[in-house]
Amino acid sequence: MATTGGMITGFLLTALAGWGLYEYLPPQYNPFAPLSPSDPPTVVTRYKLRQLANDPAACMAVLRQASEQGMIQFREQSSTTGNCPLDSPVRVTRFGEVQLSSSFLASCPLALSSAMYVQQRAVPTAQQIMGSPLRRIDHLGSFACRNIYNREQARRSEHATADALDISGFRFANGQQITVRKGWNESGPRGEVMRELFSHSCAFYGNSLGPNYNAAHADHFHLGMRGFGICR
Ligand SMILES: [Zn+2]
């Protein structure tokens, strides 16, 4: 299904190009305009993010732009070899005003999608529902050289290529902290902010899996680059 979605988008974009309509489109809808970290998440934005996965230099250029705009702080890391090789990964240390429970290793597309999600949606959502700035994201990690659910027969997890981040909770400037495990089913603003933070992530990642997906995700949001808008 993910592939079908990609093919349909590709087909539509080709058709639009044939009609010469791009020049009338705002950049976030124009697939030939370079991606900007502040582009709102349209289907074309998602398409551009996917294209960047095949073009490390272009991805790094946009990520540096995000850094210059204060959306993300990161360090470039050397590529690694071995069972789970990483091509030009980065270490993300914070998202502007939003700290992390610890830094995490990320593919360039994961770092970029995450910066866009945090700054465009998570920060305003926290302010709106909690009435307090988002201060910290707690996570369970991004890179692990393993198969899906650690099963021997399964294919490689997105975590094996640092293409997914597992978020376990959020902390706010007023001192409140909410974990995915407890907050997901809470009533009032604490539960609402949790569910909103999850649903907003769906526009920026290939797949977002949360507590409603299965018991393995009861305590975290898995935000990964594979797929084409899977959101459960
Ligand atoms: Zn995960």
Short mmCIF file of C-alpha atoms and ligand atoms in Angstrom, two decimals:
data_model
loop_
_atom_site.label_atom_id
_atom_site.label_comp_id
_atom_site.label_asym_id
_atom_site.label_seq_id
_atom_site.Cartn_x
_atom_site.Cartn_y
_atom_site.Cartn_z
CA MET A 1 0.00 0.00 0.00
CA ALA A 2 2.88 2.30 0.81
CA THR A 3 4.28 1.69 -2.67
CA THR A 4 0.89 2.34 -4.30
CA GLY A 5 0.66 5.70 -2.51
CA GLY A 6 4.14 6.62 -3.74
CA MET A 7 3.32 5.56 -7.30
CA ILE A 8 0.10 7.58 -7.35
CA THR A 9 1.89 10.66 -6.03
CA GLY A 10 4.67 10.18 -8.58
CA PHE A 11 2.12 9.83 -11.37
CA LEU A 12 0.21 12.96 -10.32
CA LEU A 13 3.40 14.97 -10.08
CA THR A 14 4.45 13.83 -13.55
CA ALA A 15 1.01 14.74 -14.93
CA LEU A 16 1.14 18.19 -13.33
CA ALA A 17 4.59 18.74 -14.83
CA GLY A 18 3.19 17.85 -18.25
CA TRP A 19 0.57 20.53 -17.89
CA GLY A 20 3.20 23.11 -16.94
CA LEU A 21 1.25 24.13 -13.85
CA TYR A 22 4.03 24.19 -11.29
CA GLU A 23 4.99 27.81 -11.62
CA TYR A 24 1.57 28.81 -10.28
CA LEU A 25 1.93 26.70 -7.15
CA PRO A 26 3.19 27.87 -3.74
CA PRO A 27 6.53 26.16 -2.91
CA GLN A 28 5.02 23.60 -0.52
CA TYR A 29 2.93 22.27 -3.44
CA ASN A 30 5.63 22.61 -6.10
CA PRO A 31 7.77 19.45 -6.29
CA PHE A 32 10.52 21.29 -8.17
CA ALA A 33 10.93 24.05 -5.58
CA PRO A 34 13.59 23.00 -3.05
CA LEU A 35 12.25 21.82 0.29
CA SER A 36 12.33 24.44 3.02
CA PRO A 37 12.23 23.31 6.68
CA SER A 38 9.30 25.67 7.25
CA ASP A 39 7.15 24.20 4.44
CA PRO A 40 3.84 22.98 5.83
CA PRO A 41 3.35 19.22 5.42
CA THR A 42 1.53 18.70 2.13
CA VAL A 43 1.66 15.51 0.07
CA VAL A 44 4.39 17.22 -1.97
CA THR A 45 6.43 17.98 1.18
CA ARG A 46 6.31 14.29 2.06
CA TYR A 47 7.36 13.42 -1.50
CA LYS A 48 10.33 15.81 -1.25
CA LEU A 49 11.38 14.35 2.10
CA ARG A 50 11.40 10.91 0.49
CA GLN A 51 13.48 12.16 -2.43
CA LEU A 52 16.03 13.55 0.05
CA ALA A 53 16.55 10.03 1.40
CA ASN A 54 18.20 9.23 -1.96
CA ASP A 55 20.26 12.42 -2.03
CA PRO A 56 22.40 12.75 1.13
CA ALA A 57 24.06 16.01 0.07
CA ALA A 58 20.72 17.69 -0.65
CA CYS A 59 19.31 16.42 2.64
CA MET A 60 22.28 17.76 4.57
CA ALA A 61 21.87 21.17 2.90
CA VAL A 62 18.24 21.42 4.10
CA LEU A 63 19.19 20.14 7.56
CA ARG A 64 21.87 22.84 7.85
CA GLN A 65 19.26 25.39 6.85
CA ALA A 66 17.00 24.09 9.66
CA SER A 67 19.92 24.45 12.04
CA GLU A 68 20.58 28.04 10.91
CA GLN A 69 16.91 28.78 11.64
CA GLY A 70 17.36 27.40 15.17
CA MET A 71 15.01 24.46 14.62
CA ILE A 72 17.60 21.78 15.43
CA GLN A 73 21.12 21.38 16.78
CA PHE A 74 23.16 18.42 15.55
CA ARG A 75 26.67 17.12 14.86
CA GLU A 76 27.66 15.33 11.68
CA GLN A 77 29.01 11.82 12.29
CA SER A 78 31.23 9.56 10.21
CA SER A 79 29.62 6.80 8.19
CA THR A 80 29.92 3.36 9.79
CA THR A 81 30.29 -0.17 8.41
CA GLY A 82 29.33 -3.57 9.84
CA ASN A 83 26.00 -5.36 10.23
CA CYS A 84 24.00 -2.17 10.28
CA PRO A 85 26.00 0.41 8.30
CA LEU A 86 25.04 4.07 8.58
CA ASP A 87 25.62 6.51 5.73
CA SER A 88 26.49 10.02 7.00
CA PRO A 89 24.36 9.91 10.16
CA VAL A 90 23.99 12.90 12.49
CA ARG A 91 23.71 13.16 16.28
CA VAL A 92 20.75 15.33 17.24
CA THR A 93 21.34 17.18 20.52
CA ARG A 94 18.23 19.37 20.77
CA PHE A 95 15.42 21.01 18.82
CA GLY A 96 15.89 24.71 19.53
CA GLU A 97 14.28 25.41 22.92
CA VAL A 98 13.19 21.79 23.23
CA GLN A 99 15.71 19.58 25.01
CA LEU A 100 16.09 15.82 24.71
CA SER A 101 16.41 13.20 27.45
CA SER A 102 19.63 12.31 25.60
CA SER A 103 21.07 12.99 22.16
CA PHE A 104 20.17 10.49 19.45
CA LEU A 105 21.71 9.15 16.26
CA ALA A 106 19.61 9.79 13.15
CA SER A 107 19.66 9.44 9.40
CA CYS A 108 19.48 12.88 7.81
CA PRO A 109 15.82 12.41 6.74
CA LEU A 110 14.81 11.36 10.28
CA ALA A 111 16.56 14.39 11.77
CA LEU A 112 14.89 16.72 9.28
CA SER A 113 11.39 15.24 9.62
CA SER A 114 11.74 15.40 13.40
CA ALA A 115 12.86 19.05 13.38
CA MET A 116 9.89 19.95 11.18
CA TYR A 117 7.45 17.97 13.37
CA VAL A 118 8.74 19.44 16.64
CA GLN A 119 8.88 23.07 15.49
CA GLN A 120 5.87 23.22 13.19
CA ARG A 121 3.44 21.12 15.25
CA ALA A 122 4.62 19.83 18.65
CA VAL A 123 5.68 23.25 20.02
CA PRO A 124 2.44 25.08 19.04
CA THR A 125 0.27 22.12 20.11
CA ALA A 126 1.87 22.05 23.57
CA GLN A 127 1.39 25.79 24.00
CA GLN A 128 -2.21 25.64 22.83
CA ILE A 129 -3.38 22.71 24.96
CA MET A 130 -1.10 22.90 28.02
CA GLY A 131 -0.73 26.69 28.01
CA SER A 132 2.97 26.09 28.60
CA PRO A 133 5.97 25.74 26.28
CA LEU A 134 7.27 22.27 25.40
CA ARG A 135 10.61 21.91 27.21
CA ARG A 136 11.80 18.35 26.72
CA ILE A 137 11.16 15.21 24.71
CA ASP A 138 11.93 11.91 26.42
CA HIS A 139 12.84 9.06 24.11
CA LEU A 140 13.89 5.42 24.16
CA GLY A 141 16.39 5.70 21.32
CA SER A 142 16.64 5.66 17.55
CA PHE A 143 19.45 3.32 16.52
CA ALA A 144 19.50 -0.40 17.31
CA CYS A 145 21.06 -3.02 15.06
CA ARG A 146 18.17 -5.49 15.10
CA ASN A 147 15.19 -6.94 13.23
CA ILE A 148 11.56 -5.90 13.75
CA TYR A 149 10.44 -6.97 17.28
CA ASN A 150 13.83 -8.69 17.60
CA ARG A 151 12.48 -11.67 15.62
CA GLU A 152 15.04 -13.76 13.78
CA GLN A 153 12.90 -14.19 10.67
CA ALA A 154 11.67 -10.61 10.43
CA ARG A 155 13.22 -7.98 8.21
CA ARG A 156 15.53 -5.29 9.53
CA SER A 157 13.90 -2.71 11.78
CA GLU A 158 13.96 0.95 10.75
CA HIS A 159 16.02 1.37 13.91
CA ALA A 160 18.83 -0.58 12.22
CA THR A 161 19.36 2.39 9.88
CA ALA A 162 18.60 5.12 12.48
CA ASP A 163 15.41 5.85 10.54
CA ALA A 164 13.02 5.85 13.50
CA LEU A 165 12.71 7.58 16.87
CA ASP A 166 10.77 6.15 19.84
CA ILE A 167 9.26 8.99 21.90
CA SER A 168 8.17 8.04 25.42
CA GLY A 169 7.06 11.33 26.94
CA PHE A 170 6.97 15.12 26.99
CA ARG A 171 7.84 17.74 29.63
CA PHE A 172 6.54 21.27 29.79
CA ALA A 173 7.90 24.54 31.16
CA ASN A 174 5.28 24.56 33.98
CA GLY A 175 6.84 21.38 35.40
CA GLN A 176 4.24 18.94 34.12
CA GLN A 177 5.51 15.75 32.54
CA ILE A 178 3.44 13.21 30.69
CA THR A 179 4.46 9.73 29.61
CA VAL A 180 2.91 8.03 26.60
CA ARG A 181 2.00 5.02 28.77
CA LYS A 182 0.01 7.00 31.36
CA GLY A 183 -1.03 10.05 29.36
CA TRP A 184 -2.56 8.31 26.34
CA ASN A 185 -5.76 7.36 28.17
CA GLU A 186 -5.95 10.29 30.56
CA SER A 187 -8.89 12.67 30.35
CA GLY A 188 -8.53 16.44 30.18
CA PRO A 189 -5.67 18.38 28.61
CA ARG A 190 -2.99 15.81 29.55
CA GLY A 191 -4.62 13.07 27.50
CA GLU A 192 -5.66 15.49 24.78
CA VAL A 193 -2.15 16.85 24.28
CA MET A 194 -0.76 13.31 24.06
CA ARG A 195 -3.22 12.22 21.38
CA GLU A 196 -2.81 15.49 19.45
CA LEU A 197 0.98 15.25 19.55
CA PHE A 198 0.69 11.78 18.09
CA SER A 199 -1.76 12.60 15.32
CA HIS A 200 0.27 15.66 14.23
CA SER A 201 3.36 13.48 13.80
CA CYS A 202 1.65 11.52 11.02
CA ALA A 203 2.15 14.28 8.45
CA PHE A 204 5.93 14.29 8.84
CA TYR A 205 6.89 10.60 8.98
CA GLY A 206 6.40 7.58 6.72
CA ASN A 207 4.78 5.78 9.63
CA SER A 208 3.64 6.74 13.13
CA LEU A 209 2.69 3.88 15.47
CA GLY A 210 1.26 4.53 18.93
CA PRO A 211 -0.55 2.79 21.81
CA ASN A 212 -3.60 2.04 19.63
CA TYR A 213 -1.45 0.02 17.22
CA ASN A 214 -0.44 -2.82 19.57
CA ALA A 215 0.82 -3.62 23.05
CA ALA A 216 4.45 -3.24 21.93
CA HIS A 217 3.75 0.48 21.49
CA ALA A 218 1.85 1.07 24.75
CA ASP A 219 4.68 3.22 26.11
CA HIS A 220 6.00 5.06 23.05
CA PHE A 221 5.34 6.65 19.68
CA HIS A 222 7.40 4.94 16.98
CA LEU A 223 8.06 7.64 14.36
CA GLY A 224 9.78 6.18 11.30
CA MET A 225 10.64 7.02 7.72
CA ARG A 226 9.37 3.86 5.99
CA GLY A 227 5.94 3.86 4.41
CA PHE A 228 3.73 6.58 3.13
CA GLY A 229 1.66 8.08 5.90
CA ILE A 230 0.75 5.02 7.97
CA CYS A 231 -0.80 6.43 11.16
CA ARG A 232 -2.18 4.03 13.79
ZN ZN B 1 10.53 2.05 17.31
#
